Amino acid sequence: MEREGRAVGAASGELVTIGEFARLSRLSAKALRRYDELGLLRPALVDPVNGYRYYDPAQVEGARLVAWLRRIGMPLSRIGRIVALDAGAAAVEIRAYWARVEAETAARRDLAMYLVDHLSAEGRAMSRIPGSTGSTGNAGGTGHAGGTGNAAGTGRTGSPGGAEDTGSRGGRGSSGSGAPGGSGVLGGPVAVPLAIRCAALTDTGAVRTTNQDAAFAGPRLLAVADGFGEGGAEASAAAIESLKPTAWGGGDGALSAADLLNALEDTADSASRAVRDTVARCADPDGSGTTLTAMLWTGSRLGLVHIGDSRAYLLRGGELFRITHDHSLVQSMIDDGSLSREEAASHPGRALLLKALVGEARSAPVAVASRPDVRLREVLAGDRYLLCSDGLSAVVDEAELRAAVIAAEAPEEAVRRLVGLAHEAGGPDNVACVVADVVVAAEE
């Protein structure tokens, strides 16, 4: 019967059987049946009597596209959206998907290198102890979600334990080009206790009527979040609230590097849940969410949690380094050389995020929901950190940021200067910024 169906299709010059179409498209008949069930690739005709599927040869290109997208690991649900688009829009979606894959691969690479360095350092330390087996154990913190309005304030803390670094590295996916101290090992304690002086400030800007940005600076947490969509203000506040010390278990004692890494993973999950739950309660949840860039301080280490295009910078030795990597379409195009930084400023897709904290419903300007990146940072006395939303970084270039951050005597002065720069550049968006100094605790 199959052979007879093939002959009929070939003779008519119109439809072909599933077997012939499988040969033309290089997809198995089993895969074609599956794609039909999922609505990815419907037959042109299904015989109402015997249920045989017949395809139009013009469907071959679409079928091959499905096959190619499966080969790069794209989920079927996303393939379904892409095959319904025109060629140009489909190309944008594929680029966004692959940029996300590369970003997540870079984050896994950083974690793998951290584990290699951490375990190597543990091995060296344990080998110096007679009779040691070199075994270690990890413990994780827990968190819970909460939600408040936008927060801004100042804070300071001093605690025993200092900065340590036994193997830092920088990279495009983690700490930016040339940035010191990426996700390296934060090893044994040092003698000098450190403290943080910090300040936070948010501003509506000169154009917007509401403020969806949030900022927080406290003894254990530095954070900025840039909300978007109908529930953006609630999402940004919920993300930061979920990271506060009472949620992630940051007590008075310093966490070990292994415990901090586990705590970061837990708080990243907590932030995702908090935003998802908060957005679900909004009148129009579709397209609502937030970016998040936060640093958690344990008294001797900083843990970084990052997703979206808000940024973190480090001022060290008079140089300003960007230590986060934007999860955006234009950043992925800059990375692969198809777009210059000058062209990116006016690119029509500059608002498209590849990763952000969103609810269940997803639409532009976010390509996909995902977990934040987490990593550990080395800490040195004299460091100054800047966290900001794109309401600052998108309108003020890094040379001006560096000059303002250097010129300010204290974090409170620095955040006021930075918000002022955003206003001088037209203030087209909400602004959130946090500045924190790492100082010797005795100076407090």
Tab-separated table of N, CA and C in Angstrom, residues 94 98 100 172 207 224 279 295 297 304 330 332 338 438:
chain	number	residue	atom	x	y	z
A	94	ILE	N	17.017	32.445	16.277
A	94	ILE	CA	18.077	31.426	16.351
A	94	ILE	C	19.336	32.026	16.954
A	98	TRP	N	21.146	30.722	20.416
A	98	TRP	CA	22.531	30.249	20.487
A	98	TRP	C	23.372	31.112	21.415
A	100	ARG	N	22.299	32.459	24.100
A	100	ARG	CA	21.973	31.970	25.448
A	100	ARG	C	22.729	30.683	25.747
A	172	ARG	N	35.467	36.331	29.178
A	172	ARG	CA	34.379	37.082	28.598
A	172	ARG	C	33.050	36.749	29.236
A	207	VAL	N	12.318	61.188	31.929
A	207	VAL	CA	11.293	60.877	30.927
A	207	VAL	C	10.187	59.997	31.492
A	224	VAL	N	21.099	45.672	42.474
A	224	VAL	CA	20.263	46.508	41.611
A	224	VAL	C	19.419	45.588	40.754
A	279	VAL	N	5.029	38.111	39.637
A	279	VAL	CA	4.494	38.466	38.326
A	279	VAL	C	3.145	37.794	38.091
A	295	MET	N	25.603	41.376	44.791
A	295	MET	CA	26.803	40.831	45.414
A	295	MET	C	26.499	40.573	46.879
A	297	TRP	N	27.898	39.594	50.609
A	297	TRP	CA	29.120	39.746	51.394
A	297	TRP	C	29.018	38.910	52.655
A	304	LEU	N	28.691	36.739	43.503
A	304	LEU	CA	27.994	37.514	42.473
A	304	LEU	C	26.830	36.711	41.914
A	330	VAL	N	22.279	42.315	21.541
A	330	VAL	CA	23.349	43.118	20.956
A	330	VAL	C	24.707	42.711	21.511
A	332	SER	N	25.596	39.682	22.312
A	332	SER	CA	25.983	38.462	21.586
A	332	SER	C	26.491	38.791	20.193
A	338	SER	N	29.682	40.597	14.657
A	338	SER	CA	28.737	41.066	13.644
A	338	SER	C	28.216	42.469	13.927
A	438	VAL	N	35.561	48.538	49.804
A	438	VAL	CA	36.112	47.508	50.681
A	438	VAL	C	37.254	48.157	51.454
